[in-house]
Tab-separated table of C-alpha atoms and ligand atoms in Angstrom:
chain	number	residue	atom	x	y	z
G	875	MET	CA	22.876	-14.945	7.932
G	876	THR	CA	22.455	-15.650	4.369
G	877	ASN	CA	21.121	-12.937	1.839
G	878	GLN	CA	17.932	-13.882	0.082
G	879	GLU	CA	16.226	-13.076	-3.255
G	880	PRO	CA	13.702	-10.342	-3.132
G	881	LEU	CA	10.145	-11.700	-4.061
G	882	PRO	CA	9.747	-13.191	-7.341
G	883	LYS	CA	7.908	-10.677	-9.317
G	884	GLU	CA	5.018	-11.969	-11.469
G	885	PRO	CA	6.091	-11.599	-14.854
G	886	LYS	CA	4.826	-8.115	-16.584
G	887	GLU	CA	3.185	-9.817	-19.325
G	888	SER	CA	1.035	-11.952	-17.038
G	889	LYS	CA	-2.466	-11.337	-18.094
G	890	GLY	CA	-4.291	-12.164	-14.822
G	891	PHE	CA	-1.778	-9.978	-13.034
G	892	PHE	CA	-2.505	-6.686	-15.126
G	893	LYS	CA	-6.524	-7.653	-15.349
G	894	ARG	CA	-6.805	-7.842	-11.592
G	895	LEU	CA	-5.029	-4.498	-11.367
G	896	LYS	CA	-7.398	-2.887	-13.974
G	897	THR	CA	-10.329	-4.244	-12.322
G	898	GLY	CA	-9.354	-3.033	-8.969
G	899	LEU	CA	-8.832	0.566	-10.429
G	900	SER	CA	-11.769	0.608	-12.725
G	901	LYS	CA	-13.664	3.002	-10.412
G	902	THR	CA	-10.719	5.638	-10.778
G	903	ARG	CA	-10.384	4.884	-14.262
G	904	GLN	CA	-13.839	5.329	-15.275
G	905	LEU	CA	-13.833	8.906	-13.664
G	906	LEU	CA	-10.478	9.626	-15.223
G	907	ASN	CA	-11.553	8.460	-18.737
G	908	THR	CA	-14.917	9.204	-19.254
G	909	ASP	CA	-14.568	12.776	-17.992
G	910	ILE	CA	-11.572	13.348	-20.507
G	911	GLU	CA	-13.353	12.192	-23.306
G	912	GLU	CA	-16.245	14.589	-22.105
G	913	LEU	CA	-13.766	17.512	-21.885
G	914	PHE	CA	-12.815	17.113	-25.574
G	915	SER	CA	-16.285	16.427	-26.827
G	916	ASN	CA	-17.271	19.977	-27.842
G	917	LYS	CA	-13.802	21.546	-27.776
G	918	ARG	CA	-11.199	20.755	-29.927
G	919	LYS	CA	-8.260	22.584	-28.421
G	920	ILE	CA	-6.888	22.978	-25.055
G	921	ASP	CA	-7.847	26.313	-22.997
G	922	ASP	CA	-7.919	27.711	-19.699
G	923	ASP	CA	-11.519	26.331	-19.268
G	924	LEU	CA	-10.657	22.990	-20.293
G	925	LEU	CA	-7.335	23.048	-18.029
G	926	GLU	CA	-9.465	24.153	-15.044
G	927	GLU	CA	-12.085	21.328	-15.638
G	928	LEU	CA	-8.896	19.140	-15.974
G	929	GLU	CA	-7.338	20.409	-12.615
G	930	GLU	CA	-10.679	19.674	-10.950
G	931	LEU	CA	-10.980	16.326	-12.257
G	932	LEU	CA	-7.512	15.221	-10.840
G	933	ILE	CA	-8.363	16.691	-7.561
G	934	THR	CA	-11.673	14.482	-7.413
G	935	SER	CA	-9.304	11.676	-8.190
G	936	ASP	CA	-7.472	12.432	-4.976
G	937	ILE	CA	-4.090	13.194	-6.930
G	938	GLY	CA	-3.488	16.209	-4.261
G	939	VAL	CA	-3.936	19.966	-4.875
G	940	GLN	CA	-0.266	20.536	-5.653
G	941	THR	CA	0.365	17.627	-7.913
G	942	ALA	CA	-2.506	18.623	-9.972
G	943	MET	CA	-1.579	22.153	-10.420
G	944	ASP	CA	1.801	20.720	-11.439
G	945	LEU	CA	0.446	18.450	-13.806
G	946	ILE	CA	-1.925	20.887	-15.452
G	947	GLN	CA	1.242	23.376	-15.625
G	948	SER	CA	3.061	20.908	-17.577
G	949	ILE	CA	-0.049	19.883	-19.793
G	950	SER	CA	-0.438	23.608	-20.552
G	951	GLN	CA	3.078	24.012	-21.520
G	952	ARG	CA	2.369	21.296	-24.073
G	953	SER	CA	-0.797	22.120	-25.423
G	954	SER	CA	-0.073	23.014	-28.831
G	955	SER	CA	0.769	19.295	-29.355
G	956	ILE	CA	-2.352	17.936	-27.886
G	957	SER	CA	-5.582	18.149	-29.670
G	958	ASP	CA	-7.524	15.119	-28.615
G	959	ALA	CA	-8.359	12.883	-25.596
G	960	GLY	CA	-5.899	10.148	-26.439
G	961	GLN	CA	-2.996	12.812	-26.798
G	962	LEU	CA	-3.853	14.421	-23.363
G	963	LYS	CA	-4.221	11.216	-21.586
G	964	ASP	CA	-0.667	10.152	-22.916
G	965	ALA	CA	0.491	13.430	-21.835
G	966	LEU	CA	-0.901	12.757	-18.192
G	967	LYS	CA	0.374	9.108	-18.149
G	968	GLU	CA	3.888	10.146	-19.015
G	969	LYS	CA	4.187	12.956	-16.427
G	970	ILE	CA	2.316	10.603	-13.844
G	971	LEU	CA	4.698	7.936	-14.202
G	972	ALA	CA	7.902	10.353	-14.222
G	973	LEU	CA	6.407	11.687	-10.752
G	974	LEU	CA	5.868	7.780	-9.495
G	975	GLY	CA	9.362	6.520	-11.107
G	976	THR	CA	11.423	8.827	-9.053
G	977	LYS	CA	9.790	8.046	-5.864
G	978	THR	CA	9.267	4.374	-5.949
G	979	PRO	CA	12.958	2.647	-5.531
G	980	PRO	CA	12.683	-1.105	-6.531
G	981	PRO	CA	11.964	-3.178	-2.887
G	982	ALA	CA	15.126	-4.150	-1.399
G	983	PRO	CA	16.142	-7.794	-0.905
G	984	LEU	CA	14.936	-9.615	2.323
G	985	ALA	CA	18.358	-9.498	3.779
G	986	ALA	CA	17.931	-11.122	7.143
G	987	LYS	CA	16.750	-14.456	8.388
G	988	PRO	CA	14.386	-14.397	9.856
G	989	TYR	CA	13.334	-10.997	8.231
G	990	VAL	CA	10.961	-9.312	10.658
G	991	ILE	CA	8.019	-7.083	9.582
G	992	VAL	CA	5.869	-5.253	11.852
G	993	VAL	CA	2.541	-4.312	10.109
G	994	ILE	CA	0.663	-1.025	11.564
G	995	GLY	CA	-2.177	1.166	10.993
G	996	VAL	CA	-5.551	2.464	12.173
G	997	ASN	CA	-8.413	-0.279	12.837
G	998	GLY	CA	-10.006	-1.526	9.613
G	999	VAL	CA	-7.495	-0.207	7.019
G	1000	GLY	CA	-6.732	-3.925	6.169
G	1001	LYS	CA	-3.698	-4.947	8.175
G	1002	THR	CA	-4.835	-8.594	9.181
G	1003	THR	CA	-6.075	-9.254	5.335
G	1004	THR	CA	-2.795	-7.927	3.913
G	1005	ILE	CA	-0.726	-10.058	6.174
G	1006	GLY	CA	-2.706	-13.025	5.142
G	1007	LYS	CA	-2.202	-12.091	1.459
G	1008	LEU	CA	1.612	-11.453	2.195
G	1009	ALA	CA	2.060	-14.576	3.883
G	1010	ALA	CA	0.473	-16.716	1.186
G	1011	LYS	CA	2.938	-14.729	-1.538
G	1012	PHE	CA	6.058	-15.445	0.729
G	1013	ALA	CA	4.981	-19.074	1.534
G	1014	ALA	CA	4.311	-19.442	-2.368
G	1015	SER	CA	8.090	-18.507	-3.021
G	1016	GLN	CA	8.932	-21.348	-0.743
G	1017	LYS	CA	9.354	-19.004	2.361
G	1018	LYS	CA	9.031	-20.256	5.856
G	1019	VAL	CA	6.640	-17.700	7.193
G	1020	LEU	CA	5.461	-17.123	11.083
G	1021	ILE	CA	2.823	-14.716	11.813
G	1022	ALA	CA	2.767	-13.001	15.322
G	1023	ALA	CA	-0.958	-12.237	16.564
G	1024	ALA	CA	-0.185	-8.989	18.495
G	1025	ASP	CA	-3.286	-7.599	18.081
G	1026	THR	CA	-4.600	-8.794	21.442
G	1027	PHE	CA	-7.155	-6.331	21.984
G	1028	ARG	CA	-10.115	-8.097	20.831
G	1029	ALA	CA	-10.399	-11.837	20.777
G	1030	ALA	CA	-12.043	-11.930	17.086
G	1031	ALA	CA	-8.904	-10.203	15.890
G	1032	VAL	CA	-6.629	-13.333	17.000
G	1033	GLU	CA	-9.419	-15.645	15.618
G	1034	GLN	CA	-9.402	-13.789	12.301
G	1035	LEU	CA	-5.661	-13.972	11.838
G	1036	VAL	CA	-5.891	-17.762	12.866
G	1037	ILE	CA	-8.108	-17.984	9.590
G	1038	TRP	CA	-5.643	-16.349	7.323
G	1039	ALA	CA	-2.907	-18.387	8.694
G	1040	ASP	CA	-4.760	-21.424	7.688
G	1041	ARG	CA	-5.389	-20.417	4.175
G	1042	ALA	CA	-1.887	-19.151	3.900
G	1043	GLY	CA	-0.689	-22.557	5.326
G	1044	VAL	CA	1.572	-20.754	7.482
G	1045	ASP	CA	2.255	-21.005	11.276
G	1046	ILE	CA	0.852	-18.599	13.791
G	1047	VAL	CA	2.202	-17.483	17.195
G	1048	LYS	CA	-0.706	-16.381	19.654
G	1049	HIS	CA	-1.303	-15.734	23.374
G	1050	LYS	CA	-4.556	-15.606	25.317
G	1051	ASP	CA	-6.906	-12.522	25.071
G	1052	LYS	CA	-5.606	-9.242	26.280
G	1053	ALA	CA	-1.918	-10.706	26.559
G	1054	ASP	CA	0.729	-8.211	26.253
G	1055	PRO	CA	1.419	-7.657	22.632
G	1056	ALA	CA	4.886	-7.249	23.016
G	1057	ALA	CA	5.343	-10.490	24.829
G	1058	VAL	CA	3.612	-12.198	21.722
G	1059	ALA	CA	6.102	-10.438	19.337
G	1060	TYR	CA	9.097	-11.760	21.660
G	1061	ASP	CA	7.692	-15.293	21.583
G	1062	ALA	CA	7.186	-15.054	17.827
G	1063	ILE	CA	10.706	-14.056	17.015
G	1064	GLU	CA	12.295	-16.448	19.521
G	1065	ALA	CA	10.020	-19.441	18.121
G	1066	ALA	CA	11.005	-18.381	14.198
G	1067	VAL	CA	14.943	-18.453	15.020
G	1068	ALA	CA	14.218	-21.920	16.683
G	1069	ARG	CA	12.151	-23.162	13.740
G	1070	GLY	CA	14.438	-21.539	11.091
G	1071	ALA	CA	11.844	-19.471	9.940
G	1072	ASP	CA	12.564	-16.719	6.863
G	1073	ILE	CA	10.076	-14.440	7.563
G	1074	VAL	CA	8.100	-12.985	10.781
G	1075	ILE	CA	5.135	-10.729	10.108
G	1076	VAL	CA	3.561	-9.198	13.463
G	1077	ASP	CA	0.076	-7.924	13.507
G	1078	THR	CA	-0.711	-5.110	15.779
G	1079	ALA	CA	-3.672	-3.268	17.144
G	1080	GLY	CA	-5.323	-0.268	15.479
G	1081	ARG	CA	-7.296	0.990	18.267
G	1082	LEU	CA	-6.761	1.628	21.871
G	1083	HIS	CA	-8.039	4.153	24.348
G	1084	THR	CA	-5.769	6.869	22.993
G	1085	ARG	CA	-3.346	7.514	20.182
G	1086	VAL	CA	-0.403	7.865	22.928
G	1087	ASN	CA	-1.348	4.405	23.961
G	1088	LEU	CA	-1.088	2.978	20.567
G	1089	MET	CA	2.042	4.629	19.811
G	1090	GLU	CA	3.661	3.712	22.958
G	1091	GLU	CA	2.598	0.104	22.588
G	1092	LEU	CA	4.038	-0.132	19.158
G	1093	LYS	CA	7.097	1.497	20.283
G	1094	LYS	CA	7.433	-1.262	22.943
G	1095	ILE	CA	6.781	-3.953	20.468
G	1096	LYS	CA	9.576	-2.502	18.398
G	1097	ARG	CA	12.192	-2.243	21.311
G	1098	THR	CA	11.022	-6.074	22.586
G	1099	ILE	CA	11.939	-7.423	19.167
G	1100	ALA	CA	15.242	-5.533	18.656
G	1101	LYS	CA	16.103	-7.204	22.336
G	1102	LYS	CA	16.229	-10.568	20.503
G	1103	ILE	CA	17.261	-9.589	16.981
G	1104	PRO	CA	19.381	-6.084	17.380
G	1105	ASP	CA	18.537	-5.128	13.666
G	1106	ALA	CA	14.862	-6.111	13.697
G	1107	PRO	CA	12.242	-5.189	13.001
G	1108	HIS	CA	13.570	-4.922	9.469
G	1109	GLU	CA	10.638	-3.580	8.152
G	1110	ILE	CA	7.438	-1.167	9.416
G	1111	LEU	CA	4.852	-1.586	7.190
G	1112	LEU	CA	2.071	1.084	7.314
G	1113	VAL	CA	-1.327	-0.010	6.068
G	1114	LEU	CA	-3.698	2.836	4.548
G	1115	ASP	CA	-6.877	2.529	3.118
G	1116	ALA	CA	-7.312	4.342	-0.220
G	1117	THR	CA	-10.975	5.096	0.057
G	1118	THR	CA	-9.929	7.374	3.097
G	1119	GLY	CA	-8.237	9.716	0.489
G	1120	GLN	CA	-6.410	12.662	1.797
G	1121	ASN	CA	-6.564	11.240	5.478
G	1122	ALA	CA	-4.434	8.404	4.281
G	1123	LEU	CA	-1.506	11.113	4.057
G	1124	SER	CA	-2.027	12.542	7.657
G	1125	GLN	CA	-2.227	8.833	9.127
G	1126	ALA	CA	1.236	8.324	7.274
G	1127	LYS	CA	2.782	11.395	8.778
G	1128	MET	CA	1.343	10.968	12.332
G	1129	PHE	CA	3.033	7.069	12.292
G	1130	ASN	CA	6.176	8.141	10.728
G	1131	ASP	CA	6.778	10.528	13.385
G	1132	ALA	CA	6.008	8.500	16.087
G	1133	ILE	CA	7.345	4.869	14.997
G	1134	GLY	CA	9.332	5.583	11.729
G	1135	VAL	CA	7.596	3.713	8.627
G	1136	THR	CA	9.773	1.994	6.048
G	1137	ALA	CA	7.097	0.884	3.712
G	1138	ILE	CA	3.476	1.387	2.824
G	1139	ALA	CA	0.954	-0.881	1.697
G	1140	LEU	CA	-2.249	0.832	0.101
G	1141	THR	CA	-5.444	-1.488	0.384
G	1142	LYS	CA	-8.934	-1.144	-0.986
G	1143	LEU	CA	-7.935	0.542	-4.343
G	1144	ASP	CA	-10.802	-1.402	-5.880
G	1145	GLY	CA	-13.504	0.182	-3.721
G	1146	THR	CA	-12.768	3.943	-4.830
G	1147	ALA	CA	-12.643	6.159	-7.483
G	1148	LYS	CA	-9.877	7.883	-5.511
G	1149	GLY	CA	-7.016	5.912	-7.143
G	1150	GLY	CA	-5.192	9.138	-7.622
G	1151	ILE	CA	-4.169	9.147	-3.839
G	1152	VAL	CA	-1.247	6.558	-5.131
G	1153	VAL	CA	0.243	9.476	-7.070
G	1154	GLY	CA	-0.061	11.664	-3.998
G	1155	ILE	CA	1.426	9.241	-1.313
G	1156	CYS	CA	4.561	8.780	-3.832
G	1157	ASN	CA	4.739	12.336	-4.208
G	1158	ALA	CA	4.178	13.748	-0.625
G	1159	LEU	CA	5.924	10.932	1.365
G	1160	GLU	CA	9.587	9.989	1.380
G	1161	ILE	CA	8.214	6.289	2.090
G	1162	PRO	CA	8.229	4.004	-0.973
G	1163	LEU	CA	4.752	2.426	-1.664
G	1164	LYS	CA	5.453	-1.301	-1.657
G	1165	TYR	CA	2.065	-3.127	-1.951
G	1166	VAL	CA	-1.250	-2.572	-3.447
G	1167	GLY	CA	-4.385	-4.142	-2.214
G	1168	ILE	CA	-7.073	-4.574	-4.906
G	1169	GLY	CA	-9.734	-6.781	-3.105
G	1170	GLU	CA	-10.568	-8.998	-0.330
G	1171	LYS	CA	-9.143	-12.246	-1.750
G	1172	ILE	CA	-5.746	-13.945	-0.910
G	1173	GLU	CA	-4.439	-13.125	-4.304
G	1174	ASP	CA	-5.661	-9.484	-4.438
G	1175	LEU	CA	-2.359	-7.786	-3.354
G	1176	GLN	CA	0.539	-7.026	-5.632
G	1177	GLU	CA	3.743	-5.536	-5.299
G	1178	PHE	CA	3.255	-1.903	-6.894
G	1179	ASP	CA	4.547	-1.212	-9.971
G	1180	PRO	CA	4.493	2.472	-11.332
G	1181	ASP	CA	4.442	1.331	-14.972
G	1182	LEU	CA	1.720	-1.228	-14.846
G	1183	PHE	CA	-0.321	1.480	-12.440
G	1184	VAL	CA	-0.101	3.858	-14.822
G	1185	ASP	CA	-1.130	1.778	-17.749
G	1186	ALA	CA	-3.996	0.414	-15.706
G	1187	LEU	CA	-4.926	3.972	-14.759
G	1188	PHE	CA	-6.018	5.331	-18.319
J	2244	GDP	P1	-7.611	-4.326	10.061
J	2244	GDP	O1	-8.308	-3.673	11.305
J	2244	GDP	O2	-6.336	-3.190	9.718
J	2244	GDP	O3	-6.740	-5.617	10.612
J	2244	GDP	O4	-8.466	-4.649	8.955
J	2244	GDP	P2	-8.806	-6.171	8.281
J	2244	GDP	O5	-7.649	-6.642	7.627
J	2244	GDP	O6	-9.768	-6.688	9.256
J	2244	GDP	O7	-9.926	-5.448	7.063
J	2244	GDP	C1	-10.785	-4.720	7.426
J	2244	GDP	C2	-12.053	-4.877	6.251
J	2244	GDP	O8	-11.383	-4.454	4.769
J	2244	GDP	C3	-12.070	-6.593	5.752
J	2244	GDP	O9	-13.513	-6.549	5.387
J	2244	GDP	C4	-11.305	-6.665	4.786
J	2244	GDP	O10	-11.844	-7.596	3.784
J	2244	GDP	C5	-11.388	-5.368	3.866
J	2244	GDP	N1	-10.204	-5.398	3.087
J	2244	GDP	C6	-8.956	-5.420	3.192
J	2244	GDP	N2	-7.974	-5.045	2.311
J	2244	GDP	C7	-8.823	-4.975	1.034
J	2244	GDP	C8	-8.730	-4.564	-0.442
J	2244	GDP	O11	-7.730	-4.352	-0.853
J	2244	GDP	N3	-10.083	-4.332	-0.859
J	2244	GDP	C9	-11.204	-4.319	-0.365
J	2244	GDP	N4	-12.017	-4.468	-1.299
J	2244	GDP	N5	-11.342	-4.885	0.923
J	2244	GDP	C10	-10.533	-4.736	1.651
J	2245	MG	MG1	-6.786	-6.467	12.336
């Protein structure tokens, strides 16, 4: 088994990268910035009214009530040194970065071959899309990728994944409609070993008749993969939709309790003014936020970088 390099990061100075993140976050940025400017338009000092309005604004951006209160408290402690919107934003940036920084360790290297990622999450959050984007990212860094179509619940789900595999230029293992998802995963692992693939990404269903069924199915997929490679899956990637706000947090708790989640991908940050949920997720969960999705195109997935995120936010 060889140790592999982590995904090469796009250089921070890469303009396109930051620009896309900024564009993706534009709704949240507009909300925060416009309103913070307004807070100061007829006031020159930080007072209780202003702090209260700021707290409401942060909660609107879905940063979470407790986090908003913590931020307000630290702003109020430093209020004498803050006299304009720019200084207030700088203080918020610093504080938010401190919150994010401690909770997001750098991604671990892909230290197994094949490295197996099982992607889970409720219907419509962006699992299949994220898998396509991820596959393209890995393929671009010369990894041999294999995708497993273990969402066999609808035929359309497999077709959609086939299109993404084509786009990303990677192999896919699929069975017939309504096949046993665990069997698909097993075959994919077997094929990956036989073909010397570096990475296997397993797509799963998000909607079954009951929640219990879904969790049991995911557990079975996990067990079946481990029969072939005992320390796999190496990553259980939970996909969450940023536009669902605080609901994303309860999904994370539910999946983590049932299956165990090792990393989060947060999608659709481009479609929401609730980008503060990033802070909520980093703060409320012990699971690292690994990727953020900022659009529907193949290049619209990035490794989460707290510095870039905060810079793009204000
Ligand atoms: P799944 O049911 O979890 O597999 O979700 P899909 O991958 O099928 O995605 C559901 C919808 O969300 C599709 O229309 C995707 O194009 C869209 N989508 C996924 N990720 C993003 C994103 O980061 N931004 C936007 N705007 N749309 C996204
Ligand atoms: Mg899907």
